[in-house]
Short mmCIF file of C-alpha atoms in Angstrom, two decimals:
data_model
loop_
_atom_site.label_atom_id
_atom_site.label_comp_id
_atom_site.label_asym_id
_atom_site.label_seq_id
_atom_site.Cartn_x
_atom_site.Cartn_y
_atom_site.Cartn_z
CA MET A 743 86.08 -253.17 44.67
CA PRO A 744 85.98 -251.78 41.11
CA THR A 745 88.07 -248.69 40.57
CA LEU A 746 87.22 -245.81 38.29
CA PRO A 747 89.02 -246.00 34.95
CA VAL A 748 91.95 -243.59 34.84
CA GLU A 749 91.66 -241.02 32.06
CA HIS A 750 94.97 -241.02 30.17
CA SER A 751 94.03 -239.09 27.09
CA GLY A 752 91.58 -236.43 28.26
CA PRO A 753 91.56 -233.01 26.71
CA PRO A 754 94.36 -230.75 28.04
CA GLU A 755 91.89 -228.84 30.25
CA ARG A 756 91.34 -231.95 32.39
CA GLY A 757 95.05 -232.35 33.09
CA ASP A 758 95.38 -228.65 33.87
CA ALA A 759 92.38 -228.82 36.18
CA ALA A 760 93.84 -231.73 38.14
CA ARG A 761 97.25 -230.08 38.27
CA ASN A 762 95.78 -226.76 39.47
CA ARG A 763 93.69 -228.56 42.06
CA ALA A 764 96.81 -230.29 43.43
CA LEU A 765 98.83 -227.04 43.37
CA LEU A 766 96.08 -225.18 45.24
CA LEU A 767 95.75 -227.89 47.90
CA GLN A 768 99.51 -228.05 48.34
CA ALA A 769 99.79 -224.27 48.67
CA ALA A 770 96.83 -224.08 51.06
CA ARG A 771 98.27 -226.81 53.23
CA ARG A 772 101.65 -225.10 53.43
CA LEU A 773 100.12 -221.71 54.29
CA VAL A 774 97.76 -223.20 56.89
CA ASP A 775 100.69 -225.02 58.52
CA GLU A 776 102.72 -221.82 58.58
CA ARG A 777 100.07 -219.33 59.75
CA GLY A 778 96.97 -221.20 60.92
CA ALA A 779 93.78 -221.49 58.86
CA GLU A 780 92.28 -218.20 60.09
CA ALA A 781 95.13 -216.14 58.62
CA VAL A 782 95.00 -217.66 55.12
CA THR A 783 92.94 -215.94 52.39
CA THR A 784 91.98 -217.17 48.92
CA ASP A 785 94.29 -214.47 47.51
CA ASP A 786 97.20 -215.94 49.48
CA ILE A 787 96.45 -219.47 48.30
CA ALA A 788 96.00 -218.58 44.65
CA ALA A 789 99.21 -216.48 44.67
CA ALA A 790 101.23 -219.24 46.39
CA ALA A 791 99.90 -221.82 43.92
CA GLY A 792 100.74 -219.54 41.00
CA VAL A 793 97.19 -219.66 39.59
CA GLY A 794 94.38 -217.12 39.28
CA LYS A 795 91.81 -216.73 42.04
CA GLY A 796 89.06 -217.67 39.55
CA THR A 797 90.71 -221.08 39.20
CA LEU A 798 90.49 -221.61 42.96
CA PHE A 799 86.76 -220.89 42.93
CA ARG A 800 86.24 -223.08 39.83
CA ARG A 801 87.99 -226.03 41.46
CA PHE A 802 86.60 -225.71 45.02
CA GLY A 803 83.55 -223.45 44.88
CA SER A 804 84.66 -221.38 47.88
CA ARG A 805 87.35 -220.99 50.48
CA ALA A 806 85.28 -223.25 52.77
CA GLY A 807 85.07 -225.87 50.00
CA LEU A 808 88.85 -225.98 49.70
CA MET A 809 89.32 -226.14 53.47
CA ILE A 810 86.85 -229.03 53.75
CA VAL A 811 88.89 -230.98 51.19
CA LEU A 812 92.03 -230.32 53.25
CA LEU A 813 90.31 -231.43 56.46
CA ASP A 814 88.91 -234.50 54.76
CA GLU A 815 92.36 -235.50 53.47
CA ASP A 816 93.80 -235.13 56.95
CA GLU A 817 90.91 -236.99 58.60
CA LYS A 818 91.46 -239.86 56.19
CA ALA A 819 95.20 -239.95 56.90
CA GLN A 820 94.50 -240.02 60.63
CA GLN A 821 91.89 -242.76 60.26
CA GLN A 822 94.42 -244.77 58.29
CA ALA A 823 96.95 -244.36 61.10
CA LEU A 824 94.39 -245.38 63.76
CA LEU A 825 93.24 -248.49 61.96
CA PHE A 826 96.34 -249.69 60.10
CA GLY A 827 99.33 -247.61 61.28
CA PRO A 828 102.13 -248.62 63.64
CA PRO A 829 101.47 -249.08 67.38
CA PRO A 830 100.72 -247.61 69.85
CA LEU A 831 98.18 -245.69 67.72
CA GLY A 832 97.52 -248.57 65.37
CA PRO A 833 97.01 -252.29 66.09
CA GLY A 834 99.62 -254.24 68.04
CA ALA A 835 99.65 -252.31 71.33
CA PRO A 836 97.34 -253.15 74.30
CA PRO A 837 93.94 -251.35 74.03
CA LEU A 838 94.57 -248.93 76.90
CA GLU A 839 97.89 -247.88 75.37
CA ARG A 840 96.17 -247.40 72.03
CA LEU A 841 93.45 -245.35 73.68
CA LEU A 842 95.96 -243.06 75.40
CA ALA A 843 97.90 -242.65 72.14
CA TYR A 844 94.62 -241.81 70.41
CA GLY A 845 93.83 -239.05 72.91
CA ARG A 846 97.18 -237.32 72.44
CA GLU A 847 97.14 -237.66 68.66
CA ARG A 848 93.57 -236.45 68.27
CA LEU A 849 94.17 -233.52 70.59
CA MET A 850 96.99 -232.31 68.33
CA PHE A 851 94.77 -232.86 65.31
CA VAL A 852 91.81 -230.84 66.62
CA ASP A 853 94.16 -228.10 67.79
CA ALA A 854 95.70 -227.84 64.31
CA HIS A 855 92.30 -228.06 62.57
CA HIS A 856 90.28 -225.99 65.02
CA ALA A 857 88.75 -223.46 62.65
CA LEU A 858 87.24 -226.03 60.27
CA LEU A 859 86.19 -228.56 62.87
CA SER A 860 84.46 -225.79 64.77
CA ASP A 861 82.44 -224.88 61.67
CA VAL A 862 81.46 -228.49 61.08
CA GLY A 863 80.63 -229.07 64.76
CA ARG A 864 78.17 -226.19 64.83
CA ASP A 865 75.76 -228.28 62.79
CA PRO A 866 74.07 -230.59 65.31
CA GLN A 867 73.56 -233.22 62.60
CA MET A 868 77.28 -233.32 61.82
CA ARG A 869 78.15 -233.78 65.47
CA PHE A 870 76.71 -237.26 65.56
CA ASN A 871 77.44 -238.34 61.98
CA ALA A 872 80.55 -239.30 60.03
CA PRO A 873 83.37 -238.54 60.50
CA MET A 874 82.59 -237.98 64.20
CA ALA A 875 80.81 -241.35 64.35
CA LEU A 876 84.03 -243.05 63.31
CA HIS A 877 85.90 -241.58 66.26
CA HIS A 878 83.12 -242.62 68.59
CA ARG A 879 83.23 -246.15 67.20
CA HIS A 880 87.00 -246.32 67.53
CA VAL A 881 87.08 -245.10 71.15
CA ARG A 882 84.13 -247.31 72.07
CA TRP A 883 85.87 -250.33 70.57
CA LEU A 884 89.11 -249.62 72.43
CA LEU A 885 87.13 -249.25 75.69
CA GLU A 886 85.43 -252.56 74.96
CA THR A 887 88.64 -254.45 74.20
CA ALA A 888 90.16 -252.91 77.36
CA ARG A 889 87.24 -254.65 79.16
CA THR A 890 85.79 -251.37 80.43
CA THR A 891 82.60 -251.87 82.47
CA GLY A 892 79.36 -249.88 82.21
CA ASP A 893 77.79 -248.00 79.32
CA LEU A 894 80.48 -247.77 76.66
CA ASP A 895 78.61 -245.35 74.40
CA ALA A 896 78.34 -242.79 77.17
CA GLN A 897 81.96 -243.21 78.17
CA ALA A 898 83.15 -242.79 74.59
CA THR A 899 81.03 -239.62 74.35
CA ALA A 900 82.50 -238.27 77.59
CA LEU A 901 86.06 -238.89 76.33
CA LEU A 902 85.37 -237.32 72.94
CA ALA A 903 83.87 -234.22 74.57
CA LEU A 904 87.38 -233.43 75.81
CA LEU A 905 88.61 -233.58 72.21
CA ASP A 906 85.92 -231.23 70.88
CA ALA A 907 87.50 -228.50 68.75
CA ASP A 908 85.67 -225.61 70.47
CA TYR A 909 86.43 -226.97 73.92
CA VAL A 910 90.14 -227.42 73.17
CA HIS A 911 90.31 -223.95 71.62
CA HIS A 912 88.56 -222.43 74.65
CA GLU A 913 90.92 -224.15 77.08
CA ARG A 914 93.98 -223.13 75.06
CA THR A 915 93.10 -219.50 74.43
CA ASP A 916 90.78 -218.41 77.27
CA ARG A 917 92.25 -220.58 80.01
CA HIS A 918 95.86 -220.68 78.77
CA ARG A 919 96.20 -224.43 79.14
CA THR A 920 98.87 -226.27 77.18
CA LEU A 921 98.26 -229.24 74.92
CA ASP A 922 100.30 -231.33 77.35
CA GLU A 923 98.04 -230.40 80.26
CA LEU A 924 94.96 -231.25 78.22
CA ALA A 925 96.52 -234.55 77.13
CA ASP A 926 97.34 -235.44 80.75
CA ALA A 927 93.79 -234.58 81.80
CA TRP A 928 92.43 -236.79 79.03
CA GLU A 929 94.68 -239.63 80.13
CA THR A 930 93.40 -239.35 83.71
CA VAL A 931 89.79 -239.65 82.58
CA ALA A 932 90.56 -242.50 80.17
CA ARG A 933 92.43 -244.45 82.86
CA LYS A 934 89.64 -243.99 85.38
CA LEU A 935 86.99 -245.16 82.93
CA CYS A 936 89.08 -248.20 82.01
CA GLY A 937 89.61 -248.89 85.70
CA SER A 938 93.39 -248.83 85.44
CA MET B 221 72.68 -205.29 98.40
CA PRO B 222 70.41 -202.35 97.48
CA THR B 223 67.15 -203.35 95.81
CA LEU B 224 65.38 -201.41 93.11
CA PRO B 225 62.53 -199.27 94.46
CA VAL B 226 59.18 -200.90 93.79
CA GLU B 227 56.84 -198.75 91.73
CA HIS B 228 53.51 -198.65 93.54
CA SER B 229 51.78 -195.84 91.73
CA GLY B 230 52.74 -196.17 88.06
CA PRO B 231 50.29 -195.29 85.31
CA PRO B 232 47.67 -198.02 84.65
CA GLU B 233 49.53 -199.21 81.50
CA ARG B 234 52.43 -200.40 83.66
CA GLY B 235 50.15 -202.58 85.75
CA ASP B 236 48.50 -204.00 82.64
CA ALA B 237 51.88 -204.64 81.07
CA ALA B 238 53.08 -206.56 84.12
CA ARG B 239 49.82 -208.48 84.33
CA ASN B 240 49.91 -209.39 80.62
CA ARG B 241 53.52 -210.43 80.90
CA ALA B 242 52.66 -212.77 83.78
CA LEU B 243 49.59 -214.15 81.95
CA LEU B 244 51.65 -214.83 78.81
CA LEU B 245 54.43 -216.57 80.74
CA GLN B 246 51.91 -218.66 82.66
CA ALA B 247 50.08 -219.67 79.48
CA ALA B 248 53.32 -220.42 77.63
CA ARG B 249 54.56 -222.56 80.49
CA ARG B 250 51.32 -224.56 80.64
CA LEU B 251 51.29 -225.15 76.86
CA VAL B 252 54.97 -226.09 76.74
CA ASP B 253 54.43 -228.57 79.59
CA GLU B 254 51.43 -230.07 77.79
CA ARG B 255 52.79 -230.28 74.21
CA GLY B 256 56.52 -229.59 74.22
CA ALA B 257 58.08 -226.28 73.15
CA GLU B 258 58.23 -227.17 69.44
CA ALA B 259 54.44 -227.51 69.20
CA VAL B 260 53.57 -224.15 70.77
CA THR B 261 53.01 -221.10 68.55
CA THR B 262 52.66 -217.43 69.49
CA ASP B 263 49.00 -217.67 68.42
CA ASP B 264 48.45 -220.50 70.93
CA ILE B 265 50.14 -218.58 73.72
CA ALA B 266 48.30 -215.30 73.10
CA ALA B 267 44.93 -217.12 72.86
CA ALA B 268 45.56 -219.11 76.04
CA ALA B 269 46.60 -215.94 77.88
CA GLY B 270 43.52 -214.10 76.60
CA VAL B 271 45.56 -211.25 75.12
CA GLY B 272 46.29 -210.08 71.60
CA LYS B 273 49.33 -211.38 69.71
CA GLY B 274 50.64 -207.82 69.45
CA THR B 275 50.85 -207.74 73.24
CA LEU B 276 53.04 -210.84 73.21
CA PHE B 277 55.47 -209.22 70.78
CA ARG B 278 55.42 -205.92 72.73
CA ARG B 279 56.28 -207.69 75.98
CA PHE B 280 58.86 -210.24 74.69
CA GLY B 281 59.98 -209.05 71.25
CA SER B 282 59.62 -212.50 69.71
CA ARG B 283 58.66 -216.09 70.41
CA ALA B 284 62.34 -216.79 71.14
CA GLY B 285 62.42 -213.85 73.57
CA LEU B 286 59.52 -215.29 75.54
CA MET B 287 61.02 -218.78 75.52
CA ILE B 288 64.34 -217.45 76.81
CA VAL B 289 62.55 -215.84 79.75
CA LEU B 290 60.86 -219.19 80.49
CA LEU B 291 64.19 -221.04 80.30
CA ASP B 292 65.84 -218.43 82.46
CA GLU B 293 63.14 -218.73 85.14
CA ASP B 294 63.53 -222.51 85.15
CA GLU B 295 67.33 -222.34 85.23
CA LYS B 296 67.12 -220.04 88.23
CA ALA B 297 64.69 -222.36 90.02
CA GLN B 298 67.03 -225.30 89.39
CA GLN B 299 70.07 -223.35 90.56
CA GLN B 300 68.16 -222.47 93.72
CA ALA B 301 67.42 -226.17 94.30
CA LEU B 302 71.07 -227.15 93.70
CA LEU B 303 72.50 -224.57 96.06
CA PHE B 304 69.84 -224.18 98.75
CA GLY B 305 67.22 -226.91 98.26
CA PRO B 306 66.70 -230.11 100.25
CA PRO B 307 69.19 -233.01 99.98
CA PRO B 308 70.25 -235.06 98.09
CA LEU B 309 70.25 -232.32 95.42
CA GLY B 310 70.96 -229.52 97.86
CA PRO B 311 73.40 -229.34 100.78
CA GLY B 312 73.29 -231.95 103.52
CA ALA B 313 73.94 -235.14 101.53
CA PRO B 314 77.46 -236.53 100.89
CA PRO B 315 79.04 -235.02 97.74
CA LEU B 316 78.83 -238.18 95.62
CA GLU B 317 75.11 -238.53 96.42
CA ARG B 318 74.57 -234.90 95.52
CA LEU B 319 76.47 -235.40 92.27
CA LEU B 320 74.35 -238.42 91.31
CA ALA B 321 71.15 -236.53 92.19
CA TYR B 322 72.39 -233.63 90.06
CA GLY B 323 72.90 -235.89 87.03
CA ARG B 324 69.36 -237.28 87.17
CA GLU B 325 67.77 -233.90 87.81
CA ARG B 326 69.69 -232.10 85.08
CA LEU B 327 68.99 -234.86 82.58
CA MET B 328 65.24 -234.37 83.09
CA PHE B 329 65.72 -230.62 82.82
CA VAL B 330 67.62 -230.72 79.51
CA ASP B 331 65.17 -233.25 78.12
CA ALA B 332 62.25 -230.95 78.96
CA HIS B 333 64.06 -227.82 77.70
CA HIS B 334 65.78 -229.35 74.70
CA ALA B 335 64.61 -226.96 71.98
CA LEU B 336 65.79 -223.81 73.74
CA LEU B 337 68.99 -225.20 75.20
CA SER B 338 69.94 -226.48 71.77
CA ASP B 339 69.54 -222.98 70.31
CA VAL B 340 71.65 -221.45 73.05
CA GLY B 341 74.30 -224.19 72.81
CA ARG B 342 74.85 -223.57 69.12
CA ASP B 343 76.63 -220.34 69.98
CA PRO B 344 80.18 -221.39 70.96
CA GLN B 345 80.47 -218.38 73.28
CA MET B 346 77.37 -219.41 75.22
CA ARG B 347 78.66 -222.95 75.68
CA PHE B 348 81.40 -221.79 78.02
CA ASN B 349 79.65 -218.85 79.66
CA ALA B 350 76.80 -218.46 82.17
CA PRO B 351 74.57 -220.30 82.80
CA MET B 352 76.65 -223.26 81.57
CA ALA B 353 79.61 -222.05 83.65
CA LEU B 354 77.50 -222.35 86.78
CA HIS B 355 76.83 -226.02 86.11
CA HIS B 356 80.51 -226.63 85.45
CA ARG B 357 81.40 -224.92 88.72
CA HIS B 358 78.80 -226.91 90.65
CA VAL B 359 79.91 -230.29 89.26
CA ARG B 360 83.57 -229.39 89.70
CA TRP B 361 82.96 -228.42 93.32
CA LEU B 362 81.08 -231.66 94.06
CA LEU B 363 83.95 -233.64 92.48
CA GLU B 364 86.40 -231.72 94.63
CA THR B 365 84.50 -232.24 97.88
CA ALA B 366 84.18 -235.93 96.94
CA ARG B 367 88.02 -235.91 96.90
CA THR B 368 88.21 -236.83 93.23
CA THR B 369 91.80 -237.07 91.95
CA GLY B 370 93.18 -235.66 88.69
CA ASP B 371 92.10 -232.69 86.57
CA LEU B 372 88.70 -231.66 87.92
CA ASP B 373 87.91 -229.20 85.13
CA ALA B 374 88.25 -231.88 82.49
CA GLN B 375 86.22 -234.37 84.50
CA ALA B 376 83.42 -231.85 85.05
CA THR B 377 83.42 -231.15 81.29
CA ALA B 378 83.25 -234.86 80.49
CA LEU B 379 80.28 -235.31 82.83
CA LEU B 380 78.45 -232.28 81.48
CA ALA B 381 78.92 -233.49 77.89
CA LEU B 382 76.52 -236.31 78.76
CA LEU B 383 73.96 -233.70 79.83
CA ASP B 384 74.25 -231.67 76.63
CA ALA B 385 70.79 -230.95 75.20
CA ASP B 386 71.64 -232.06 71.65
CA TYR B 387 73.34 -235.22 72.85
CA VAL B 388 70.42 -236.20 75.09
CA HIS B 389 67.96 -235.46 72.29
CA HIS B 390 70.02 -237.54 69.84
CA GLU B 391 70.19 -240.49 72.22
CA ARG B 392 66.47 -240.30 72.99
CA THR B 393 65.15 -239.90 69.44
CA ASP B 394 67.75 -241.50 67.12
CA ARG B 395 68.94 -244.22 69.46
CA HIS B 396 65.69 -244.78 71.39
CA ARG B 397 67.33 -244.68 74.78
CA THR B 398 65.25 -243.90 77.86
CA LEU B 399 66.02 -241.19 80.39
CA ASP B 400 66.61 -243.94 82.94
CA GLU B 401 69.25 -245.59 80.76
CA LEU B 402 70.98 -242.25 80.24
CA ALA B 403 70.82 -241.51 83.97
CA ASP B 404 72.33 -244.91 84.77
CA ALA B 405 75.10 -244.32 82.22
CA TRP B 406 75.81 -240.94 83.80
CA GLU B 407 75.98 -242.48 87.24
CA THR B 408 78.52 -245.07 86.04
CA VAL B 409 80.81 -242.37 84.67
CA ALA B 410 80.40 -240.19 87.78
CA ARG B 411 81.18 -243.09 90.11
CA LYS B 412 84.27 -244.08 88.13
CA LEU B 413 85.61 -240.53 88.12
CA CYS B 414 85.01 -240.21 91.87
CA GLY B 415 86.72 -243.57 92.38
CA SER B 416 83.71 -245.10 94.14
#
């Protein structure tokens, strides 16, 4: 695949822009990890990155724009781990083991990224498109290689419903369930569907 | 339980209002059955009911207001059938049979009421509150009486995800699946969870 040529001698503004972008993402990630996405403002991020707030809006358009870049980076890292990382999440482990590892890993991911995933999930188009389609494909494929009987699309959908950001948030906050309880519940359903 | 006193001698406007309300609901229901909710306008409904459009807005506030009353009436009729109607949907059949009958019945309901249910489902609060909570409780209770093992809340959620209005609509329109295929898929998942 051809790669874009790397600009080595751009005007100084280009280098500054890239540097500021990286600083802002780094600062945003640290603050979100520390406090949760809801508690992080653009003022906080700009201050922590040591740049002006105008720079944040020039680089990302809005707070939501920056958060979507963060989510996208994390989604890509998780996809990498699912497809190419070490077992049991990545290849090498038996499909059922990989499926169970996926459930626990994804549960932690949607818990940590609740606010943004919830926004994205509110759009009915997004719910059935990338990146959600990738998760469906992955779970469906693990069900298939685990020789699960019946309609695999429906079973993948049922499993992913238990990893929906709004559902997990509701169970955690309104019903006071722990991530471990939700992971165990997911495992039960996955095992039943796989017939194990 | 005390009932509200019935007004027998109200001014004539009250009687007209009630009559117009009933005529509008009746007309809306007939048109929605014939063409689907999306294709029915307030002009159509008012004309079919033989009343002015202003009357429609006075009685229901908006097109959405009228549609919500229709949905609510249908939800109540379905709840009545689930709880008190003839078997296999209502009491008298074994729990697994009732559960399977529920899946098929609800699938037809959400298919017929897609437009409105989709609106309501977009609000994350509504997704976990009445009337959705009633369906969760019903499915959970059938799982329990069928002696299903494991976390029943999660399994009820997984089953209801396959009866989500947006999901069913997506499968029907984008993936060209029939209601029968979706009902069969639901039955497979339900049987696996119940261990049958």
